[in-house]
CSV table of C-alpha atoms in Angstrom, one decimal:
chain,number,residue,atom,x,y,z
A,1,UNK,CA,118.6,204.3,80.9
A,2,UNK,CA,120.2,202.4,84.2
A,3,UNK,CA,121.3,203.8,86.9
A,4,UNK,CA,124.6,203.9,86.1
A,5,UNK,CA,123.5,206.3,83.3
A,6,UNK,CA,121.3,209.0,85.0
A,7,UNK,CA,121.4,211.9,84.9
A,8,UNK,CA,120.6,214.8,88.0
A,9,UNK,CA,120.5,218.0,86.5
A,10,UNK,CA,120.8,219.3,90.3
A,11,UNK,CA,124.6,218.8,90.0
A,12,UNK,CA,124.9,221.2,86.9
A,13,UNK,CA,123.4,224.6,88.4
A,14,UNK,CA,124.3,226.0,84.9
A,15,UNK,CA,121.3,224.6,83.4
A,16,UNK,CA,118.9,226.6,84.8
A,17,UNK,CA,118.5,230.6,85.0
A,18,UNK,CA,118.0,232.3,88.3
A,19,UNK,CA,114.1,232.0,88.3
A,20,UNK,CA,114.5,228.2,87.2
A,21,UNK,CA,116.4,228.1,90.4
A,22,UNK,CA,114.1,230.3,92.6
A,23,UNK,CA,111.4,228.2,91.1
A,24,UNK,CA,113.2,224.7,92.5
A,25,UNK,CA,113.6,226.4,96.0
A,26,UNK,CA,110.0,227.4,96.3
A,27,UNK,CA,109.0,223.8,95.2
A,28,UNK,CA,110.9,222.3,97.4
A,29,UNK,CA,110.8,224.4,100.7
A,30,UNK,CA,105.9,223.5,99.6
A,31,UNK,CA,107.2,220.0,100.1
A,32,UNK,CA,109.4,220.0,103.1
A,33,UNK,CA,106.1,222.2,104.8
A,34,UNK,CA,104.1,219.2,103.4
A,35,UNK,CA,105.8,216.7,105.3
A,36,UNK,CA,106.2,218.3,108.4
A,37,UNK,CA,102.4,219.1,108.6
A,38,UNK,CA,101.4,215.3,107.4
A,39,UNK,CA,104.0,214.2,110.6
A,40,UNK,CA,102.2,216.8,113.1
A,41,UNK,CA,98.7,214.8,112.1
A,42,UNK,CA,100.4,211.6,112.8
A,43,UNK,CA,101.6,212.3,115.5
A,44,UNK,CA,98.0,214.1,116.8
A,45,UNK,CA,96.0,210.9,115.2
A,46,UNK,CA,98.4,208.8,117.6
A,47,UNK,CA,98.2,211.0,120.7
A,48,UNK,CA,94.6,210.3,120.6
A,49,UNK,CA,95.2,206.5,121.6
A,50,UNK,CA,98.5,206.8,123.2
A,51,UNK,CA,98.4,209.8,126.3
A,52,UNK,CA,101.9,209.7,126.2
A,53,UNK,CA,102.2,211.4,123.1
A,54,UNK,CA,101.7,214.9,122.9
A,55,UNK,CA,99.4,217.0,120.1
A,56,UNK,CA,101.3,219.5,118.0
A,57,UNK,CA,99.9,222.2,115.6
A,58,UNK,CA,100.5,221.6,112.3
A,59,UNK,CA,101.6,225.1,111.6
A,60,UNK,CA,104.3,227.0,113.5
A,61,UNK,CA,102.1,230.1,115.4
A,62,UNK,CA,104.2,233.0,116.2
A,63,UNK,CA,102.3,235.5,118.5
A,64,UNK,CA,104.1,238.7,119.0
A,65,UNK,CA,103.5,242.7,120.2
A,66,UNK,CA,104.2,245.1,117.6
A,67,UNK,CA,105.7,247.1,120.5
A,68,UNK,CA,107.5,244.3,121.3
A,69,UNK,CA,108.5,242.5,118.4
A,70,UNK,CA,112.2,241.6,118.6
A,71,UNK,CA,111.9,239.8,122.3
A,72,UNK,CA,108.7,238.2,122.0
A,73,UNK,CA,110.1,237.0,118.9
A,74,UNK,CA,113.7,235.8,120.1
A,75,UNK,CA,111.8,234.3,123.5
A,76,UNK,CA,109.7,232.3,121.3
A,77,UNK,CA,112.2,231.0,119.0
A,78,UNK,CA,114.7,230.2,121.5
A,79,UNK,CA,112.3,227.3,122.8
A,80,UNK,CA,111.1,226.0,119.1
A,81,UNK,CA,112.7,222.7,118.0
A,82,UNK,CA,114.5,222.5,114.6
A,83,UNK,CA,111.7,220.3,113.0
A,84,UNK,CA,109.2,222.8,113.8
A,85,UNK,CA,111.0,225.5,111.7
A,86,UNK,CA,110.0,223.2,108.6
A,87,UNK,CA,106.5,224.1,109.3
A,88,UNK,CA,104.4,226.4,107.5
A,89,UNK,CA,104.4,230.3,109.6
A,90,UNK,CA,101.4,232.0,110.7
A,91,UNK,CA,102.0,235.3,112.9
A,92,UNK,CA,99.8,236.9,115.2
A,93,UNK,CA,100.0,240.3,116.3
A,94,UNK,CA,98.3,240.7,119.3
A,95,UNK,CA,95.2,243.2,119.7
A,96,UNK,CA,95.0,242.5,115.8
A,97,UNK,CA,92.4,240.5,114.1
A,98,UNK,CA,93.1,239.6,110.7
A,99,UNK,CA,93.9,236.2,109.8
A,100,UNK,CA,97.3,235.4,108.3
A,101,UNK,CA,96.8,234.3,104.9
A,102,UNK,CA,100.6,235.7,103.8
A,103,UNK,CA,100.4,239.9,104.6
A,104,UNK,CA,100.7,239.5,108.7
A,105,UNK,CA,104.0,237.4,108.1
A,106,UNK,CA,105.2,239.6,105.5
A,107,UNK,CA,104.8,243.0,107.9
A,108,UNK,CA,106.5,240.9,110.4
A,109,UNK,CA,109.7,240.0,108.7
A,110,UNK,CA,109.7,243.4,107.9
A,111,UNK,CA,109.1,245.3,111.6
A,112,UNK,CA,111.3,242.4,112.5
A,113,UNK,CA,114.7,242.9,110.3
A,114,UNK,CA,114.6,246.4,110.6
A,115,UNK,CA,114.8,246.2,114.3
A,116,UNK,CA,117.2,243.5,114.2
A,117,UNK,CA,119.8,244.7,111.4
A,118,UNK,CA,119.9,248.4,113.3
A,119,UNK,CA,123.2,249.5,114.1
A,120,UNK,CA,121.6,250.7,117.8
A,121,UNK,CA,121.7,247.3,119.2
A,122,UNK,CA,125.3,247.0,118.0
A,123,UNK,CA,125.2,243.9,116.2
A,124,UNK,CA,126.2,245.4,112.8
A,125,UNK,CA,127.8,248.3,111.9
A,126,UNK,CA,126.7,250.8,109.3
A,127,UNK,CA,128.7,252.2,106.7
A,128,UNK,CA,127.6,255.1,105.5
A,129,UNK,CA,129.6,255.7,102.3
A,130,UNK,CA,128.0,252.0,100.6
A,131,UNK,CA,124.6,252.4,102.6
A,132,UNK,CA,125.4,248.7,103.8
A,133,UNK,CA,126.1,247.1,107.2
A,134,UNK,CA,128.1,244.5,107.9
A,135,UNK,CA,129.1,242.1,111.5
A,136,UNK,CA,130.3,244.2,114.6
A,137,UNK,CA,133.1,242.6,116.0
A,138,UNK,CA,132.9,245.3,119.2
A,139,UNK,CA,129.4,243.7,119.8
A,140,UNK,CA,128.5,243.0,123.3
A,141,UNK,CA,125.9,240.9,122.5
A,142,UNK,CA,127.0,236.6,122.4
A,143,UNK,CA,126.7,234.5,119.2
A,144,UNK,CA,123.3,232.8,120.4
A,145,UNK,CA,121.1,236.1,119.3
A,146,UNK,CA,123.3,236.1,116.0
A,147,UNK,CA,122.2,232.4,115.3
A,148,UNK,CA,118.5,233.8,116.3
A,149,UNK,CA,118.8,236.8,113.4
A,150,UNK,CA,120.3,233.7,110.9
A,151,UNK,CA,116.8,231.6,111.9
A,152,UNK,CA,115.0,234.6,111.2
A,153,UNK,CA,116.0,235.2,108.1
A,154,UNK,CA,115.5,231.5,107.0
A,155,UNK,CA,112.6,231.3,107.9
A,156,UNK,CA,111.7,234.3,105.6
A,157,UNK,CA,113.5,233.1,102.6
A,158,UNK,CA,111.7,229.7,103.6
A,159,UNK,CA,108.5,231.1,103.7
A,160,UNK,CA,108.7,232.9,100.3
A,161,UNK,CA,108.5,236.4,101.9
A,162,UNK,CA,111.4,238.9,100.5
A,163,UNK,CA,113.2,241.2,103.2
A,164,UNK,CA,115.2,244.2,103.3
A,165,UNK,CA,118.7,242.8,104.4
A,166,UNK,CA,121.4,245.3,103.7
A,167,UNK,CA,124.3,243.4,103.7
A,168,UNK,CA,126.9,243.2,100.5
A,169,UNK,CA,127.0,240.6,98.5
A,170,UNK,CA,129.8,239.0,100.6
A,171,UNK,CA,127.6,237.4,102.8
A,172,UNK,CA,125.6,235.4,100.3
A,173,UNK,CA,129.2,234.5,98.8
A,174,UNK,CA,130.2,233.1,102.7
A,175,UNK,CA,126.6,231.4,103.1
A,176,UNK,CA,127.9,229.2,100.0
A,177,UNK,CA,131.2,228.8,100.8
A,178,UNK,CA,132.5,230.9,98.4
A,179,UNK,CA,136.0,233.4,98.8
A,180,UNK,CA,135.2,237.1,99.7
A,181,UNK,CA,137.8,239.6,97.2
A,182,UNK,CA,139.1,242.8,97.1
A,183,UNK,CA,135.6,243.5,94.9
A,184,UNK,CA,133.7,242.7,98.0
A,185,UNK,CA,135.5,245.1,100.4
A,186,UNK,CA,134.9,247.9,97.4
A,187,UNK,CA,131.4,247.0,97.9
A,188,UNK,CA,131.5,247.4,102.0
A,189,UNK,CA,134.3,250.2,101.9
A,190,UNK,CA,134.7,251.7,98.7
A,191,UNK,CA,137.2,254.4,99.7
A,192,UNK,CA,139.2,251.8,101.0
A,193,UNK,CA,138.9,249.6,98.7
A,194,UNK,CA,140.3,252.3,95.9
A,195,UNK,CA,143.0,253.0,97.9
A,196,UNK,CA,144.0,249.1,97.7
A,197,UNK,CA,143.9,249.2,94.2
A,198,UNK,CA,145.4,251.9,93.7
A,199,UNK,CA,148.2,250.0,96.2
A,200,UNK,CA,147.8,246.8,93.5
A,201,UNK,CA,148.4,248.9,90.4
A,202,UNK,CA,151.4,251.1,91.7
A,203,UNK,CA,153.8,251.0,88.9
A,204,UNK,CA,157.3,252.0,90.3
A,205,UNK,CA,159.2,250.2,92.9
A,206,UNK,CA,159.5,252.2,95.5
A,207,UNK,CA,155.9,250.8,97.5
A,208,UNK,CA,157.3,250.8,100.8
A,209,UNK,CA,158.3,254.4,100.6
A,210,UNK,CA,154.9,255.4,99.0
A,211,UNK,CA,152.4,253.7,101.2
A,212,UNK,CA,154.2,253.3,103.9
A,213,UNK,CA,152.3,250.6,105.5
A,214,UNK,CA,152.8,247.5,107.2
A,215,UNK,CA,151.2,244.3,107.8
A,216,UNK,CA,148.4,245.6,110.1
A,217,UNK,CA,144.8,247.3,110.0
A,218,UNK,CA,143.5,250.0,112.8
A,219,UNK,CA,139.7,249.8,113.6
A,220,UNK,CA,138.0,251.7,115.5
A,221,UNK,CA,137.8,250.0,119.7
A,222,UNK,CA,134.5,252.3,120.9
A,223,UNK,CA,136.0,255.6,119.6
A,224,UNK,CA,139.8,255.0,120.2
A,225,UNK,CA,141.8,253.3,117.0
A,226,UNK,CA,143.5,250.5,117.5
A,227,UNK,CA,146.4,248.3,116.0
A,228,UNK,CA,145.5,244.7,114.9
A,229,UNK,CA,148.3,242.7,113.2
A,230,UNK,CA,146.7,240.7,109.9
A,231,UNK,CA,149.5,238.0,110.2
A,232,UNK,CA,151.8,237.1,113.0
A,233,UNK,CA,154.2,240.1,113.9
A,234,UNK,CA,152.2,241.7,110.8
A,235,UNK,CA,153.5,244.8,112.6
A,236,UNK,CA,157.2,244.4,111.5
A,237,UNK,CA,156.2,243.6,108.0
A,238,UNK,CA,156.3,246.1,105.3
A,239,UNK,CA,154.2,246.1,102.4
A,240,UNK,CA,156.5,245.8,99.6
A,241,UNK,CA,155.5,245.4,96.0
A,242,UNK,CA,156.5,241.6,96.3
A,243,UNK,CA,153.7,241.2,99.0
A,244,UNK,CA,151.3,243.5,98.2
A,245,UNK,CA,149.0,240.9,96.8
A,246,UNK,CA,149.1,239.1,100.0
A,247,UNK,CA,148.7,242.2,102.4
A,248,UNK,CA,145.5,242.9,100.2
A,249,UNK,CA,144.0,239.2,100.5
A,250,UNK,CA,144.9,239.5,104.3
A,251,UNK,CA,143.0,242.8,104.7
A,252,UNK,CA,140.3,241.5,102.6
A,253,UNK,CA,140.5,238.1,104.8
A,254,UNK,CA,140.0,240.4,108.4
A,255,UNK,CA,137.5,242.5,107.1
A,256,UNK,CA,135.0,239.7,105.9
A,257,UNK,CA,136.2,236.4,107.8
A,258,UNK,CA,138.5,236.5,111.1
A,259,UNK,CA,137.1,239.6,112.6
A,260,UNK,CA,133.4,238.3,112.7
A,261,UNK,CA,134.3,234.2,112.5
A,262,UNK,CA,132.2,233.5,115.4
A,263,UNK,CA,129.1,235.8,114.7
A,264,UNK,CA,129.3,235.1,111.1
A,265,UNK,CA,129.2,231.3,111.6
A,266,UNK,CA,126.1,231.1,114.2
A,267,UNK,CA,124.3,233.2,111.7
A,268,UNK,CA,125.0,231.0,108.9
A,269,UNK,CA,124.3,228.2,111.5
A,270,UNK,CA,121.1,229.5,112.0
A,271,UNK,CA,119.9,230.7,108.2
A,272,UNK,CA,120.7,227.1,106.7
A,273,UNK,CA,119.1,225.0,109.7
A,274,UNK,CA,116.0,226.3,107.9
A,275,UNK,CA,116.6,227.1,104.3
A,276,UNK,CA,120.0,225.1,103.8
A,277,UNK,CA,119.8,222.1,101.5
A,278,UNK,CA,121.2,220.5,97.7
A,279,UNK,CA,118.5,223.1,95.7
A,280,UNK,CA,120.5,226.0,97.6
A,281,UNK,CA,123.9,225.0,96.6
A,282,UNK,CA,122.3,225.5,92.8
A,283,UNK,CA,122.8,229.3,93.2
A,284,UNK,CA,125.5,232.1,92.5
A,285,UNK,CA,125.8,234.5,95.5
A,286,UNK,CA,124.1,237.3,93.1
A,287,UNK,CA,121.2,234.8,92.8
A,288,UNK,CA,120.3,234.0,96.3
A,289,UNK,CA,121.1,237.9,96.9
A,290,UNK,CA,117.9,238.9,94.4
A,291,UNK,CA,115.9,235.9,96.0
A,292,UNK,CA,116.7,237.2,99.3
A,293,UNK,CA,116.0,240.7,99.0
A,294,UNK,CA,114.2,240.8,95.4
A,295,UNK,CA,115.5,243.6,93.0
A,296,UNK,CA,114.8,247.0,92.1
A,297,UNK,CA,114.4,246.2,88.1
A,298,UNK,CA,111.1,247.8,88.7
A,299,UNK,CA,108.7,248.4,85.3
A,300,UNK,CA,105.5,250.2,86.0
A,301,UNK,CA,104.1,249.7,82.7
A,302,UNK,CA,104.2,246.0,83.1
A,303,UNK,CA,103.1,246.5,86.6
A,304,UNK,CA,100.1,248.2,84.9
A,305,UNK,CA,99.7,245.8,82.3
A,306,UNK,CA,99.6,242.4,84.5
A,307,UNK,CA,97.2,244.2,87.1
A,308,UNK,CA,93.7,242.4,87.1
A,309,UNK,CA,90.6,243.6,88.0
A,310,UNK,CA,87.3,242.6,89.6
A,311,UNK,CA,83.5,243.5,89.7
A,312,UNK,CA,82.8,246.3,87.3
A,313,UNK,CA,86.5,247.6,87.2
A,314,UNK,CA,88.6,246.9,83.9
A,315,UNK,CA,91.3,248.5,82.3
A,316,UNK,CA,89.3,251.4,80.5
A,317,UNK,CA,87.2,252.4,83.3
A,318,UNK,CA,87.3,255.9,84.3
A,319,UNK,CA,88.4,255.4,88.0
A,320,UNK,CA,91.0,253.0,86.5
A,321,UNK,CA,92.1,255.3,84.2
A,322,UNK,CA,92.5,257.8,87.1
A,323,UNK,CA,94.4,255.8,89.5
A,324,UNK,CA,97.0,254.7,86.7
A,325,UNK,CA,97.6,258.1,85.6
A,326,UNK,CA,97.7,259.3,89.1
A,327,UNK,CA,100.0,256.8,90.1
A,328,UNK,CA,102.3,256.8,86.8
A,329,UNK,CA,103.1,260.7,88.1
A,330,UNK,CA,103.9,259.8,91.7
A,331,UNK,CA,107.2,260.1,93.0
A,332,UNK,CA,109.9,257.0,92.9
A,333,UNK,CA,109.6,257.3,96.6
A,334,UNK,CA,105.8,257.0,96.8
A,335,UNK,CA,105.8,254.4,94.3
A,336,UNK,CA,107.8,252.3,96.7
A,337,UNK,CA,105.7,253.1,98.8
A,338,UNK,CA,102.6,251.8,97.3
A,339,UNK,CA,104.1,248.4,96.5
A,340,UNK,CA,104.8,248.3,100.1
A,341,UNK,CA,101.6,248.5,101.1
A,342,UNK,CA,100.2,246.7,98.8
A,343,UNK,CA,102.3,243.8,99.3
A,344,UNK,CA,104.1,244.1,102.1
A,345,UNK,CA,107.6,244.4,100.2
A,346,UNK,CA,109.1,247.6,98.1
A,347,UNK,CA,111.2,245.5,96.2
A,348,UNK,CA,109.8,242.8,93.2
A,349,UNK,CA,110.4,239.3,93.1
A,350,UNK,CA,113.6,237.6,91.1
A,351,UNK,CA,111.0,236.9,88.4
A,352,UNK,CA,110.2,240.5,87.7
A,353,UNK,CA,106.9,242.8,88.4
A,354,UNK,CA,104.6,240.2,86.0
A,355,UNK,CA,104.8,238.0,89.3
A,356,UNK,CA,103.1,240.5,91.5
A,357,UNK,CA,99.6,239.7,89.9
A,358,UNK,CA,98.1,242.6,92.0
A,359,UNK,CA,93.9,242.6,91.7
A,360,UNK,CA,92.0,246.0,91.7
A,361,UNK,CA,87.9,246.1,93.2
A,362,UNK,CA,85.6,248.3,93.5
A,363,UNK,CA,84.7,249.4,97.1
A,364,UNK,CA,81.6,250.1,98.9
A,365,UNK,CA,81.2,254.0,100.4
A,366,UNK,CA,81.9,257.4,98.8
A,367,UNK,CA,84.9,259.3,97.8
A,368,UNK,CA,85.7,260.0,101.3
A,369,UNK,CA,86.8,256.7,102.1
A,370,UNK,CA,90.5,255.5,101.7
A,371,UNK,CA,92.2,252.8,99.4
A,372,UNK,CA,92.5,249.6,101.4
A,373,UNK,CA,95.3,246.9,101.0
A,374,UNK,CA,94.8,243.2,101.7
A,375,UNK,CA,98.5,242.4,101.7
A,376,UNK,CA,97.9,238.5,101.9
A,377,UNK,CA,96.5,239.0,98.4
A,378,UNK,CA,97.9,241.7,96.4
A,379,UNK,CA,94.6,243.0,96.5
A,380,UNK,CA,93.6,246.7,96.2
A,381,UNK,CA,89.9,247.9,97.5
A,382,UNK,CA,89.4,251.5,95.4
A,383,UNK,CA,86.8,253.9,95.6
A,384,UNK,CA,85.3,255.0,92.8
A,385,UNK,CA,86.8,258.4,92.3
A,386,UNK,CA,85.5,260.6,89.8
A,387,UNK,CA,88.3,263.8,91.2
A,388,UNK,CA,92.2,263.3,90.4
A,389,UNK,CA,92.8,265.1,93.3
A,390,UNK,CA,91.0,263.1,95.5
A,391,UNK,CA,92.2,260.2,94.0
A,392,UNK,CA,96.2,261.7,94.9
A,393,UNK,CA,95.0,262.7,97.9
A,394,UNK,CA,93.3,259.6,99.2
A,395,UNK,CA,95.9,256.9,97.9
A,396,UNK,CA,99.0,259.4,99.8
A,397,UNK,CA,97.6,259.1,103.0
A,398,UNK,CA,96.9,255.4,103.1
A,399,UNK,CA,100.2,254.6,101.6
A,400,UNK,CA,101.7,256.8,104.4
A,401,UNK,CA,99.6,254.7,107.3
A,402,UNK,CA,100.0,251.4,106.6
A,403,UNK,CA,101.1,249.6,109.3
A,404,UNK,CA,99.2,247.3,111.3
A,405,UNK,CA,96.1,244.8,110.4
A,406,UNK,CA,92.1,245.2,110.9
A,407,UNK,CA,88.9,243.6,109.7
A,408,UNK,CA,87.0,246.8,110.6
């Protein structure tokens, strides 16, 4: 075949399913870490004859406190070039010993976004109704840190670590250039997102008298509402049922684009320096969402089923048996809870639980001792406990303490 008859399957998306296209972004975000390691040794190999030229790491080392986590982060990424962003991410916490072999960098992302996406440091705002948060536009903070949080989570999504972002689907529509709808503001605001259909599918005439409304939206100004126009002089326009359509795709348009433009677009800046590229463009908003955040689809049989196990543990030994029949009657809660300390994540990959591949060993020490979770692994150290109650007992109170990393 010549060139003028290839073929890139890259420009039809529709030929591969969601984990197809998870799979391409994993490959390729291995081989852009490849090539930025193989030019940090090139560079080192040459700084050894030339002085002038200065050794890198090969790997971009984040060291952080845990009790300061959000500015030790931001400092540090404030000064890292764009080409070091390619590079694979270890993370230090400091005090802490262990290694990171893939649990220290998950934990981080997670301390990390849920100190960044709270509504305390005013950035987003929380909507209660929908559980989601969204862009403050009455933030005081300047679109730099918003371009910091977009770096942030690239470098996640980069790094194959899922996080907890809980933002609507709007914003993986925006981060592919893609139209926000009135489906998107039911998402955010469902109350007022009813109300606008029910504004849509008003059958008589008479809209202006019904509704009553004009060609503005009131938010909220630090307590005290306030009028905003949603086109010029939107305040002398009525909402008729000839315009409706257009009032709705100019609420829709406020709510999602020109309210936020400039916090929206140094986030986006930020999340696609790292993670942006042709493989990105492959997926549907709801795609990148599940890649981003993995799902909820969760199957504990197949959890059970995939598990492997080490040293004398198998399937039908009787501590096994005990720890899958303890954890089968465990709460949803708790059993989030376990696959977040297990794998630093309470939500499952796109591909499905199957891709966990946790691995269960036997433990040293006597009944008295806790479960242990080595979160760069999936890997579970269990006691071998002959008492179900134990057993519960044990496996609640690590799961309710696991925060923070030890070789003791």
């Amino acid at each position: 075949m010549g060139p003028e008859m290839s073929v890139l399957f890259c420009t039809y998306p529709f030929v591969f399913d969601a984990q197809a296209k998870t799979t391409l972004l994993e490959i390729d975000a291995v081989l852009q870490m490849q090539m930025a390691v193989d030019q940090a040794h090139r560079q080192n190999i040459s700084s050894l004859f030339l002085p002038v030229v200065e050794s890198v790491n090969p790997c971009l080392i984040l060291i952080v406190r845990r009790e300061n986590i959000v500015g030790d982060a931001i400092e540090f990424l404030r000064k890292t070039k764009n080409l070091d962003y390619k590079k694979p991410l270890k993370v230090i916490f400091i005090g802490e010993e262990a290694v990171d072999a893939g649990g220290v960098k998950k934990e981080f992302f997670l301390l990390i976004m849920r100190e960044l996406l709270d509504p305390k440091y005013g950035m987003f705002r929380y909507y209660e109704e929908s559980n989601l948060i969204w862009f403050s536009d009455q933030t005081f903070e300047d679109s730099d840190l918003f371009h910091l949080v977009g770096v942030v989570c690239g470098l996640a999504i980069y790094n194959l670590t899922i996080i907890d972002l809980h933002f609507p689907l709007a914003l993986y529509k925006k981060l592919l250039s893609r139209t926000t709808t009135l489906d998107d503001l039911k998402e955010l605001q469902p109350e007022v997102g009813r109300s606008m259909q029910l504004l849509l599918d008003h059958p008589e005439d008479d809209v202006e008298d019904t509704f009553c409304l004009n060609f503005t939206i009131t938010v909220e100004n630090f307590g005290n509402p306030e009028i905003k126009p949603l086109v010029p002089n939107g305040e002398s326009i009525t909402v008729s049922k000839e315009n409706r359509h257009d009032f709705v795709n100019a609420y829709v348009d406020y709510v999602f684009n020109k309210s936020v433009e400039p916090l929206f677009n140094a986030f986006s800046q930020g999340f696609l320096k790292v993670c942006g590229g042709h493989v990105l463009q492959l997926f549907q908003p709801s795609e990148l969402q599940a890649m981003v955040v993995g799902n909820t689809d969760y199957d504990w049989k197949e959890l059970e089923k995939t598990t492997e196990y080490k040293g004398e543990y198998w399937a039908g030994h009787p501590t096994i048996k005990l720890f899958w029949e303890t954890f089968h009657e465990l709460c949803l809660d708790n059993k989030k809870k376990f696959l977040l300390f297990l794998t630093g994540s309470d939500r499952i990959p796109l591909q499905g639980m199957k891709s966990l591949k946790l691995v269960i060993q036997p433990t040293g020490g006597g009944e008295h001792y806790l479960p242990v979770a080595h979160t760069c692994f999936n890997l579970l150290d269990l006691p071998k406990y002959t008492d179900k109650d134990t057993l519960q007992a044990k496996l609640l109170q690590a799961i309710n303490h696991y925060e923070g990393f030890s070789l003791a």
